[in-house]
Coordinates of C-alpha atoms in Angstrom, one line a residue:
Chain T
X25 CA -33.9 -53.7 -3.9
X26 CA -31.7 -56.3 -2.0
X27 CA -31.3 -56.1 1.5
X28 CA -27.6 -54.5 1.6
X29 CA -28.9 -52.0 -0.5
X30 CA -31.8 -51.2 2.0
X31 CA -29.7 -51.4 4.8
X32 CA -27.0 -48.9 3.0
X33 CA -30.2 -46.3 2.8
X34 CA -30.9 -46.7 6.4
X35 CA -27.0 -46.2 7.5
X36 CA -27.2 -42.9 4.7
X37 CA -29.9 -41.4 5.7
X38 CA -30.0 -42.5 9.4
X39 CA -33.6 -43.3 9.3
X40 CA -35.6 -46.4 9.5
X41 CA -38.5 -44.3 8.3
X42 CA -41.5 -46.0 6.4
X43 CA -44.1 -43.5 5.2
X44 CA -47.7 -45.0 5.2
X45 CA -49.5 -43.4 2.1
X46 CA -52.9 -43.9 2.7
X47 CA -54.8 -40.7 0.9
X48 CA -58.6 -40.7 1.7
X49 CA -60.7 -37.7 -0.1
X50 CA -62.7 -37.3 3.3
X51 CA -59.2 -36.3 5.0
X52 CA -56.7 -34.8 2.1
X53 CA -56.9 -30.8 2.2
X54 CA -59.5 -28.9 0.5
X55 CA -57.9 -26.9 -2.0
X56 CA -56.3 -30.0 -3.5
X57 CA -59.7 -30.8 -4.3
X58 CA -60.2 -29.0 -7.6
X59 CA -57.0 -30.2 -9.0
X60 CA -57.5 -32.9 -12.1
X61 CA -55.8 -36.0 -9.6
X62 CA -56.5 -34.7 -6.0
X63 CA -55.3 -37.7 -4.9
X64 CA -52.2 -37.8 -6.9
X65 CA -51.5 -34.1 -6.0
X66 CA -51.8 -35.3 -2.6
X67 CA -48.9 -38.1 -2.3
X68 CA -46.6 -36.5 -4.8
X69 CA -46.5 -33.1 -2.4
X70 CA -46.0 -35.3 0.6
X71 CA -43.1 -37.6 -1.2
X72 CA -41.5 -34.6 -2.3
X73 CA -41.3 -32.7 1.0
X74 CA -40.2 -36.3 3.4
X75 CA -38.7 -38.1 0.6
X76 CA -34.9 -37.3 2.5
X77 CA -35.7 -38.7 5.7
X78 CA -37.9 -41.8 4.3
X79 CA -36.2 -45.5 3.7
X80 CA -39.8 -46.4 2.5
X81 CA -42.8 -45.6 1.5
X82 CA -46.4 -47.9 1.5
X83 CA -49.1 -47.1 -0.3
X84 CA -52.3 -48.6 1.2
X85 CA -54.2 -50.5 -1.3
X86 CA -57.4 -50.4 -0.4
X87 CA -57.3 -46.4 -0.4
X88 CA -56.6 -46.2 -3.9
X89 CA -58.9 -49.6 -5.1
X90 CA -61.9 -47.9 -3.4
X91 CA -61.7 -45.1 -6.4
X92 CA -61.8 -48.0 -9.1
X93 CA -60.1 -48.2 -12.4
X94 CA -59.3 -44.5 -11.8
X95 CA -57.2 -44.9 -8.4
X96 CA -55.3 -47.7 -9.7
X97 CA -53.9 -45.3 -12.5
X98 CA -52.8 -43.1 -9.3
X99 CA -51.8 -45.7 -7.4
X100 CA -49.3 -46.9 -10.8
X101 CA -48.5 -43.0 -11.0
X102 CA -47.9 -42.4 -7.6
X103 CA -45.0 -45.6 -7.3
X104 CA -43.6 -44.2 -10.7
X105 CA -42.9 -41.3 -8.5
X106 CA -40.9 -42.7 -5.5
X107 CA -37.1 -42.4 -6.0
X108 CA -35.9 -45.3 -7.1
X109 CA -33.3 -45.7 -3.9
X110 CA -36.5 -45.9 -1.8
X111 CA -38.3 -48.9 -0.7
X112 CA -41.5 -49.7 -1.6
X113 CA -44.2 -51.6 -0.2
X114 CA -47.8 -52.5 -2.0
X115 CA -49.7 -52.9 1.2
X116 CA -52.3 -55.0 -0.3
X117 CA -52.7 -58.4 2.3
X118 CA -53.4 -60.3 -0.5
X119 CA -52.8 -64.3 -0.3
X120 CA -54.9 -66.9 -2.8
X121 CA -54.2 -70.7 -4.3
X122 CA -50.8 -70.6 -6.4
X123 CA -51.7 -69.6 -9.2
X124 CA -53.9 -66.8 -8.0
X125 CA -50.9 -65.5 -6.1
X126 CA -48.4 -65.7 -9.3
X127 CA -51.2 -63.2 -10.6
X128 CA -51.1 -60.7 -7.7
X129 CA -47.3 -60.8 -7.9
X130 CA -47.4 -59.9 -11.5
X131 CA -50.0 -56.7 -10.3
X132 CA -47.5 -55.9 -8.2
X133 CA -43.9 -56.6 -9.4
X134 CA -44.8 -56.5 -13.3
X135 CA -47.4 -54.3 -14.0
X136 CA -46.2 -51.7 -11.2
X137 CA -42.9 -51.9 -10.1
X138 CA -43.1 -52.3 -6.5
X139 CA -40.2 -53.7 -4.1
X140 CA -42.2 -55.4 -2.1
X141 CA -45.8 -56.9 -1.1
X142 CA -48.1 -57.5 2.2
X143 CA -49.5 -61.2 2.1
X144 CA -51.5 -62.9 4.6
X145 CA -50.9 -66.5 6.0
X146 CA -53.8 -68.2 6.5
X147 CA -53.5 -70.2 3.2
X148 CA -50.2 -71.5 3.5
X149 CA -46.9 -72.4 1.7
X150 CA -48.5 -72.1 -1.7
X151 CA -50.1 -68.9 -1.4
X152 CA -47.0 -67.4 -0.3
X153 CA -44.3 -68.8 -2.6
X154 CA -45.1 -67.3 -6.2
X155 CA -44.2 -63.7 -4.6
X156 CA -40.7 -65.2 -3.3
X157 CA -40.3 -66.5 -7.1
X158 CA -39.6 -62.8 -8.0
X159 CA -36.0 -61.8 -8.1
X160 CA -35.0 -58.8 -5.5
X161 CA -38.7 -58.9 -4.4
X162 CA -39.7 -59.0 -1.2
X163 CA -43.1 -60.8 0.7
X164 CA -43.7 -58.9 4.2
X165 CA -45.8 -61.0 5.6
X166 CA -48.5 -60.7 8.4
X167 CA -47.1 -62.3 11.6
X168 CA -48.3 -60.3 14.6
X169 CA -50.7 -57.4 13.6
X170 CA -51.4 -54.0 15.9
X171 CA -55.1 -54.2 15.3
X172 CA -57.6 -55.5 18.0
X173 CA -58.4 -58.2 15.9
X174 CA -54.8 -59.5 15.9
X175 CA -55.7 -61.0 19.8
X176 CA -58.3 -63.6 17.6
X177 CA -56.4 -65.7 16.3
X178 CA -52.5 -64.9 16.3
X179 CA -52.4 -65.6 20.0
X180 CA -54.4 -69.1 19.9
X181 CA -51.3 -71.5 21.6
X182 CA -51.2 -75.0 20.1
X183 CA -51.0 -78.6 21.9
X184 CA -47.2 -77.5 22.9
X185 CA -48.4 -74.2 24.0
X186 CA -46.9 -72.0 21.0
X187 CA -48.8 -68.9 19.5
X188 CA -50.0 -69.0 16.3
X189 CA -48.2 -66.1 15.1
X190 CA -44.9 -68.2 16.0
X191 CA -45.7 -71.1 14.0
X192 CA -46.2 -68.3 10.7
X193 CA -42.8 -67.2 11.6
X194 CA -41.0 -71.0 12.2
X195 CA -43.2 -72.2 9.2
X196 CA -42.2 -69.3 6.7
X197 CA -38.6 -69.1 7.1
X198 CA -38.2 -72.2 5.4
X199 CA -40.3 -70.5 2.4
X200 CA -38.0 -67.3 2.4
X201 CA -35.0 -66.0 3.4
X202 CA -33.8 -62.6 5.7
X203 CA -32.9 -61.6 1.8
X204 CA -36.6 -61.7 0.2
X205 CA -39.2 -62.3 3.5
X206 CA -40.0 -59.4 5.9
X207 CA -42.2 -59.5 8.4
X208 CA -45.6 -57.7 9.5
X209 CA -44.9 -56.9 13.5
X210 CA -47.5 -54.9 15.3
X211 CA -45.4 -52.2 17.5
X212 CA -48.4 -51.7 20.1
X213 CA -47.3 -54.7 21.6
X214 CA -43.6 -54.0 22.7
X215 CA -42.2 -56.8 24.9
X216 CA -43.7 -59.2 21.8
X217 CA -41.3 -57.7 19.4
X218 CA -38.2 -58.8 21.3
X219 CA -40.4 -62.8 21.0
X220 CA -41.1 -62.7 17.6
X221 CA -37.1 -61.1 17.3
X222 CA -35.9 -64.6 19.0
X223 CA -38.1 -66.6 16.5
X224 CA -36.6 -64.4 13.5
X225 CA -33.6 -63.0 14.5
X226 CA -32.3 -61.8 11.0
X227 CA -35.4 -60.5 9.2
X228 CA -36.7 -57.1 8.8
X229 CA -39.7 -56.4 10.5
X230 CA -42.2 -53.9 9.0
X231 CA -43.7 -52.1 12.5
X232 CA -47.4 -50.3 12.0
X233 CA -48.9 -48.7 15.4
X234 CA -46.1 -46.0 16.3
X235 CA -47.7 -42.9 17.0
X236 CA -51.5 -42.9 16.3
X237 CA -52.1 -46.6 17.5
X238 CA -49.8 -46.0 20.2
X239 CA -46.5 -47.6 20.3
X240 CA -43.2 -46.0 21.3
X241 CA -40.5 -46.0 18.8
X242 CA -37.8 -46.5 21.5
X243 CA -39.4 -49.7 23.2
X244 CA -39.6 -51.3 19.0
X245 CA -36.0 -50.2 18.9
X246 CA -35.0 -51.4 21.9
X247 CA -36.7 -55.2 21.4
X248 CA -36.4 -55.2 17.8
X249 CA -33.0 -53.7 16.6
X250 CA -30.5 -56.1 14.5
X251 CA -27.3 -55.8 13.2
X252 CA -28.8 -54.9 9.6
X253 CA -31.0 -52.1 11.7
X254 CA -33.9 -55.0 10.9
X255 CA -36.9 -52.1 11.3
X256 CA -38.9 -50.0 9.0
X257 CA -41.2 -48.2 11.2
X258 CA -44.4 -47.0 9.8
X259 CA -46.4 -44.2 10.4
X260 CA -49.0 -42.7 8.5
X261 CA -51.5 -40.6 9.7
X262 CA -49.2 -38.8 11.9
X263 CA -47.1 -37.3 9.4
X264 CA -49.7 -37.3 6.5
X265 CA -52.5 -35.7 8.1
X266 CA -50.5 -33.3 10.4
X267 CA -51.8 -30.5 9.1
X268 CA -55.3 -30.1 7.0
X269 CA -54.2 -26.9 5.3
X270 CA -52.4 -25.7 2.9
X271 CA -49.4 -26.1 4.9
X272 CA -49.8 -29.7 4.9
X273 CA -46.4 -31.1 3.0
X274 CA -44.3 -28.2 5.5
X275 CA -46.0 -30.0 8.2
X276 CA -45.9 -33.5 7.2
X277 CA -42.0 -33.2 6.7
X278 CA -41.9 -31.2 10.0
X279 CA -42.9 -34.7 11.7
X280 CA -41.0 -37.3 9.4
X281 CA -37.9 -34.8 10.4
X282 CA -39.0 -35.3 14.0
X283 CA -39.0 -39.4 13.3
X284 CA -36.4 -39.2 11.6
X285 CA -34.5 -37.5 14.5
X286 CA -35.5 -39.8 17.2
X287 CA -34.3 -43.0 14.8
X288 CA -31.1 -41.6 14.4
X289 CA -30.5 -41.3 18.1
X290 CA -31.7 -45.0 18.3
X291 CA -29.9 -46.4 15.3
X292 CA -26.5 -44.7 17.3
X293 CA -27.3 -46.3 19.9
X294 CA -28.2 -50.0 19.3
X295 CA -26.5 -50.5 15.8
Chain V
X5 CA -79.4 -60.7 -2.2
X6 CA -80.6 -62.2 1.1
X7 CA -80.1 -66.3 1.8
X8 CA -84.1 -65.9 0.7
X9 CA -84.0 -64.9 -2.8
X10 CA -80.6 -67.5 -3.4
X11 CA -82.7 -70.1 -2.2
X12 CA -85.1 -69.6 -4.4
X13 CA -82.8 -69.4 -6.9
X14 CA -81.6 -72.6 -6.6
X15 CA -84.9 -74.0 -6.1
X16 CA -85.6 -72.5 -9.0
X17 CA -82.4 -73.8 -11.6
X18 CA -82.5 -77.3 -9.6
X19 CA -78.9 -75.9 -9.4
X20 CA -76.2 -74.6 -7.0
X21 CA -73.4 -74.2 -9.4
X22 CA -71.2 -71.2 -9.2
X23 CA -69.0 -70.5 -12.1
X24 CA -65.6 -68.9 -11.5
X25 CA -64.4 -66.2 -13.8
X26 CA -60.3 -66.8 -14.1
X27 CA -59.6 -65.1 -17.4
X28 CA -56.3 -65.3 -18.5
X29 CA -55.0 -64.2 -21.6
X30 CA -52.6 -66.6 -22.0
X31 CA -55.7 -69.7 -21.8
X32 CA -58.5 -68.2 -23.5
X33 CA -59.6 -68.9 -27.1
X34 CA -57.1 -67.2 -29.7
X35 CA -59.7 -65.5 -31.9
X36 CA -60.7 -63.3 -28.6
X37 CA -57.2 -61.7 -29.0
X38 CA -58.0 -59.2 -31.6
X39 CA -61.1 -57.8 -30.0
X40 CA -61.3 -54.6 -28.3
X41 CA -61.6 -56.4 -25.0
X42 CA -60.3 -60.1 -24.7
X43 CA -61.2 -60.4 -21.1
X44 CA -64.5 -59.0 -21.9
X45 CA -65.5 -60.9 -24.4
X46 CA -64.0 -63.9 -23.2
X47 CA -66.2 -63.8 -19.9
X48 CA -69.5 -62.0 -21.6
X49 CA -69.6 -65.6 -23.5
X50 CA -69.1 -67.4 -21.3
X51 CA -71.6 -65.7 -18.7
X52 CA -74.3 -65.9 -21.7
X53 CA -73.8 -69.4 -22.2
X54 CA -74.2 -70.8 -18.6
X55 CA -76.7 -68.3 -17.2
X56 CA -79.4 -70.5 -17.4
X57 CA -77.7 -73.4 -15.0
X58 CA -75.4 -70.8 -12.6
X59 CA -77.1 -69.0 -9.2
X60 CA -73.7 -67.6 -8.9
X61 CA -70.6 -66.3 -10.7
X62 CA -67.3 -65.7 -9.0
X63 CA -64.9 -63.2 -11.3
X64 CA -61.1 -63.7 -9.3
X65 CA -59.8 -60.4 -8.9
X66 CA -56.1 -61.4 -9.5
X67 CA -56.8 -62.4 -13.3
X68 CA -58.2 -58.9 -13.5
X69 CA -55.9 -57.3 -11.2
X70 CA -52.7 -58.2 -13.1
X71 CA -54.1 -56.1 -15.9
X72 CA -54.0 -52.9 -14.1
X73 CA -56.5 -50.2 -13.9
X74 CA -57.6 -51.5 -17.6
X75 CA -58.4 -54.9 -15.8
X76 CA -60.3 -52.8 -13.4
X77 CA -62.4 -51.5 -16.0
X78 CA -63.4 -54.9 -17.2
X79 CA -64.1 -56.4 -13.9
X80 CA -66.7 -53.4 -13.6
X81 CA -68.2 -54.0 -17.0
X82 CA -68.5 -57.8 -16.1
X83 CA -69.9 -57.4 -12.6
X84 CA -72.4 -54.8 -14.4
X85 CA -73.1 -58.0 -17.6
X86 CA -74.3 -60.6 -14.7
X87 CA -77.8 -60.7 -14.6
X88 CA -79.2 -59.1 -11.2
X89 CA -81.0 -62.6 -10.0
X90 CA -77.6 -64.1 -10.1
X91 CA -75.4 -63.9 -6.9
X92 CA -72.0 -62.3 -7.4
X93 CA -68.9 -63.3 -5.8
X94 CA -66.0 -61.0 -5.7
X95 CA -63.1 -63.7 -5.1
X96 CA -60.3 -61.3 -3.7
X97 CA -59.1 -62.5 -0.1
X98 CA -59.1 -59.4 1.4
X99 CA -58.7 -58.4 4.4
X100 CA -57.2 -55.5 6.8
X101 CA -57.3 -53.2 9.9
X102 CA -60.7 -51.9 9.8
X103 CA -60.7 -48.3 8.6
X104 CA -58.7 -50.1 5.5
X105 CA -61.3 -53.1 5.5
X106 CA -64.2 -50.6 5.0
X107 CA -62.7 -49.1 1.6
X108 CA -62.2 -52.8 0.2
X109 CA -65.7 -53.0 1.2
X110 CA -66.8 -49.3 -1.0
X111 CA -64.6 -51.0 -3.5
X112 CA -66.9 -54.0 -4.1
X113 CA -69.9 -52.9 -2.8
X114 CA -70.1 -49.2 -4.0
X115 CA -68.0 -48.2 -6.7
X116 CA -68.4 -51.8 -8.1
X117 CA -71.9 -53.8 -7.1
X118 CA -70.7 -57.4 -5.9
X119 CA -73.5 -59.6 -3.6
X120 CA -70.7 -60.8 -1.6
X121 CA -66.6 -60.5 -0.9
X122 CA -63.7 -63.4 -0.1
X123 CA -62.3 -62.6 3.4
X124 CA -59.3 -63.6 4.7
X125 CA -60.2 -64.1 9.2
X126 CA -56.2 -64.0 10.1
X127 CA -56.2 -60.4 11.4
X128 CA -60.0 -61.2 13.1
X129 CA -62.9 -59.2 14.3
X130 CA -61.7 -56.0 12.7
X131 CA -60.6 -56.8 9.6
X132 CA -63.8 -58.8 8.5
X133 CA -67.0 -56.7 10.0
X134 CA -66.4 -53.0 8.2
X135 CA -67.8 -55.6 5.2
X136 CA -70.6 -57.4 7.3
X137 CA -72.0 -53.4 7.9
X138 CA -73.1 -53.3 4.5
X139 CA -77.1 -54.7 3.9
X140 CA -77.7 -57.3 1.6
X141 CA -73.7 -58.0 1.1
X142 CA -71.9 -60.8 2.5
X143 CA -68.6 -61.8 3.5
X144 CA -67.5 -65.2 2.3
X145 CA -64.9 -66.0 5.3
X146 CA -61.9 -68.3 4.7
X147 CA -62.2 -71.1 7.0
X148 CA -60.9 -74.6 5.7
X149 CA -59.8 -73.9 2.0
X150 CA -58.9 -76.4 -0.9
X151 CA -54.9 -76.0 -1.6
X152 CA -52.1 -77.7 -0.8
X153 CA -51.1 -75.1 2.0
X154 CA -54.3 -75.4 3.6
X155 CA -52.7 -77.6 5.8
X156 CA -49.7 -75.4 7.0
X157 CA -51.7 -73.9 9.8
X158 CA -55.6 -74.4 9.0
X159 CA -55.1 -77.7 10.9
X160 CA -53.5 -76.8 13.8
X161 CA -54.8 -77.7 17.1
X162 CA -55.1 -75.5 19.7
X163 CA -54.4 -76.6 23.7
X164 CA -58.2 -78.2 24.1
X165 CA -57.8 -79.9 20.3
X166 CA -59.4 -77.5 18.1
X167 CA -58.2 -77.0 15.0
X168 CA -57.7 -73.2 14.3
X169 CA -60.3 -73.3 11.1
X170 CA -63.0 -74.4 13.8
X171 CA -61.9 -71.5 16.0
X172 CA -62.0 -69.1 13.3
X173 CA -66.0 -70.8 12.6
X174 CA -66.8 -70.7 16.4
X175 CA -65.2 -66.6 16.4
X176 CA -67.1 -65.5 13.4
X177 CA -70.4 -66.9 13.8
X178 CA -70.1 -63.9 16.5
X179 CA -69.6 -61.2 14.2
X180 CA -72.2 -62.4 11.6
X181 CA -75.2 -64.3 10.5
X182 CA -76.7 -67.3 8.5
X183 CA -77.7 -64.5 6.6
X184 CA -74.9 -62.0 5.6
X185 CA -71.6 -64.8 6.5
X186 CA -70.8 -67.6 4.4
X187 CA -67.4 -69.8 4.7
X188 CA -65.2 -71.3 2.1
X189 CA -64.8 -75.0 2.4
X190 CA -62.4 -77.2 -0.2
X191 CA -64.2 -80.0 -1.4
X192 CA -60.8 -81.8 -1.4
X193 CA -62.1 -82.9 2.2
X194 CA -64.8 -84.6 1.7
X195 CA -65.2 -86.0 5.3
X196 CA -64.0 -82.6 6.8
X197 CA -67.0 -80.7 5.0
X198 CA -69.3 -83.0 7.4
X199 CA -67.2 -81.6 10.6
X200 CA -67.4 -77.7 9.3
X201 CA -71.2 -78.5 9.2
X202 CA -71.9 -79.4 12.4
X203 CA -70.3 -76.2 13.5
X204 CA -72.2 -74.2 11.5
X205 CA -75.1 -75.9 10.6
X206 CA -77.2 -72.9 8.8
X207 CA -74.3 -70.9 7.0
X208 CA -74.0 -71.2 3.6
X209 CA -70.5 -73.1 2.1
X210 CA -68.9 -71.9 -1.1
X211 CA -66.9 -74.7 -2.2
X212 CA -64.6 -75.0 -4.9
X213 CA -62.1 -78.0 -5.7
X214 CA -64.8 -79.8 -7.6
X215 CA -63.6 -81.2 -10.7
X216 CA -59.5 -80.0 -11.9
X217 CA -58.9 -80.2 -7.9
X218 CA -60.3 -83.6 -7.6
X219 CA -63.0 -83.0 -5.1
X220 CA -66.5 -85.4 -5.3
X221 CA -69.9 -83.3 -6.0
X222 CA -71.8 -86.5 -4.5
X223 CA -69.3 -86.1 -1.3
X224 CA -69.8 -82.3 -0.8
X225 CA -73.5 -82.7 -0.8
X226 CA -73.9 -85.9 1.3
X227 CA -71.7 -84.2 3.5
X228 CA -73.0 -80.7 3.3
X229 CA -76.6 -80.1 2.5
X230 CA -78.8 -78.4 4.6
X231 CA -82.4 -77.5 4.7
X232 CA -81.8 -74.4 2.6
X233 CA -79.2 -76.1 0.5
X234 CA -76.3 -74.2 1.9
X235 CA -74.2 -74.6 -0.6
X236 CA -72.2 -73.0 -3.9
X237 CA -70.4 -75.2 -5.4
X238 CA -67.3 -73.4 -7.7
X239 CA -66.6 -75.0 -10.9
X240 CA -63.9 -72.6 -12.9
X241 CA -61.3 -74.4 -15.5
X242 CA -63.7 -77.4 -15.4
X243 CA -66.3 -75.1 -17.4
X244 CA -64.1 -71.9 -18.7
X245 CA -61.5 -74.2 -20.3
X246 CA -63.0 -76.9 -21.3
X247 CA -62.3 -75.9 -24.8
X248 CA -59.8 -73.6 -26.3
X249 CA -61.5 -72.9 -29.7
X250 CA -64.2 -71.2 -31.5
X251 CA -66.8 -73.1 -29.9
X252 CA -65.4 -72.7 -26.1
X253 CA -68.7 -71.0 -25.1
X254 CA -71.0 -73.6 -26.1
X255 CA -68.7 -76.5 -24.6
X256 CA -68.8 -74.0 -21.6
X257 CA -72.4 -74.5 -21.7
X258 CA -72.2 -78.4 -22.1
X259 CA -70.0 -78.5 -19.1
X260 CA -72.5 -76.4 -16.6
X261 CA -75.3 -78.5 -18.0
X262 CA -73.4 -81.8 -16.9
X263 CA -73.0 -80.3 -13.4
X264 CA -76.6 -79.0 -13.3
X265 CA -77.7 -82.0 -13.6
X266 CA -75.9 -83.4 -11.2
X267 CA -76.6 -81.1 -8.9
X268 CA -80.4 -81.4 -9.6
X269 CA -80.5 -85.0 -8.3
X270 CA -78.6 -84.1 -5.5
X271 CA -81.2 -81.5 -4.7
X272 CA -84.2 -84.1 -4.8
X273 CA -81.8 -86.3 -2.7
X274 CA -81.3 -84.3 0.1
X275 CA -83.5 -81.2 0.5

């Protein structure tokens, strides 16, 4: 998907919406249990019911490795599923030498059919650059995380007093462009957003941390808006596991309705 | 396995060679196309032919990853072919907010039975201890690795001088142990393996760029040893490829055998 075509999903459905999919057995509903693909049953009944107020959706990896062989058949069934007019996102963090990473790409832009991958940094130009190689694919890449663990090491300042983080931004924009590089920007960190939005001014941002981590949707609005809306704000648990009955997929499109609502109001406002 | 029982396992093969598993269909030995199970077969071979000189093998997820669930299926059945004396390296960079950390960890640990995991430190603390929490497992933490990009922002000095691979030593000694932590460290450094040691002194180092990456066994070890060895030293194409025809297990063989040796004298050398 090319970045007019995103953005012409945002304007349509006036959402900036990015549903986390992140189905753990422990959490899914009970009577889903007993059917052949719990896990499948799961995300297809919570895409169905939020699929008209969601720009994208983001399976999380590790939810679906964790099962094995048998949860990467869901996970390749699950983004078979997704509307083709939505974005997708393999939230996978991977990163390797450059011929390792030509090999994740192909897991992820070959084998499935995904729009779009998380990669980590740490290893450098060459690690990042066989995802870019992918026509109409896009690398999101982990700048400034919501996690505790982010304070570590994104925030180290070098010899001139920059942030780590920044230097990942300054360094990878001459890897990618605003039309195939997104980047990972933690949202319980608001005055931040409007830094890294300096350093970056034309990419989109993929924001984790609304809602259950904490961070307010109109503060990452307010900082991180761009003329191309520039945001895909994520939320998972709080639309997902809403509700842990039967009334689950009501409830989880009951709250991406909600989100929705509040991101139209925004997108109004700053766009 | 505990830094105990690898000891003794290299004391044992006078070796600390670890053989990466990089299968890829388009490199392995024609004849292995018609089987059932190329990948399989390929590796099973090769894992029979070099046990005798190897205390470790390190399959890289991505060569099975790009397969799909079926490549899933094969990394099991190798991971389950390794003999259980042999240390097992799952080479896949992960690396995530922790809830998401701790399913990569059931992935490698539970539903598949590696000895250690590749771990990516750019999101910190969080991301990396879900795997420590596991007994007997290890993380093998990125710290100064072998490519080219290595140098984007592994090098960067901090306001007092540090460079941000010695912070992310000094950070995660914290979180783990000489016992359950290990760091990669590119032998393309020869000099620089000398500086990681005197940071951490007792950890072990898995180190690949030996051989197709140019790095110097001699260099790695004068540089490197310790008192309980300390090192794995990752020999993939060098031993994997170094024949393409019917005989590719056997040269496999030859190749580890070359390197044992080597490493043998280096043993009486230094430990």
């Amino acid at each position: 998907m090319t970045r007019a075509e995103l953005f012409a999903q945002i304007q349509k459905k006036s959402s900036f919406l990015c549903v986390g999919l992140d189905p753990d057995l422990a959490k899914i509903p009970a009577h889903l249990l007993s059917e052949p693909d719990p896990i499948f049953s799961f995300c297809k009944a919570i895409i169905e019911e939020t699929a008209d107020f969601a720009v994208a959706y983001k399976p999380n990896i590790a939810f679906f490795e964790a099962l094995g062989a048998k949860g990467w058949e869901t996970l390749k069934k699950v983004e078979e599923l997704i509307p083709a007019d939505i974005f997708t996102i393999a939230d996978a963090k991977r990163g390797d030498i450059g011929n390792t990473s030509k090999l994740y790409a192909k897991a992820f832009f070959e084998q499935m059919n995904f729009d779009s991958v998380t990669v980590a940094p740490y290893m450098g130009a060459d690690s990042v650059t066989p995802f870019l190689e992918f026509e109409d694919r896009w690398v999101i890449l982990l700048a400034l995380t919501s996690n505790a663990g982010s304070m570590d090491f994104q925030l180290i300042r070098d010899e001139n007093g920059k942030p780590l983080y920044q230097s990942v931004l300054e360094k990878s924009k001459e890897w990618g462009s605003p039309e195939n590089l997104m980047y990972v920007v933690g949202a319980t960190r608001g005055e931040l957003i409007g830094e890294v939005r300096k350093v970056a001014p034309a990419h989109f941002f993929l924001v984790p941390g609304v809602g259950a981590q904490g961070g307010s949707l109109a503060e990452v609005a307010k900082h991180g808006m761009n003329s191309h809306c520039g945001l895909l704000v994520n939320s998972s648990r709080g639309i997902i596991y809403a509700s842990s009955g039967k009334d689950f997929a009501r409830i989880a499109r009951q709250e991406a309705v909600k989100l929705q609502a509040e991101m139209s109001v925004l997108l109004e406002q700053y766009l």
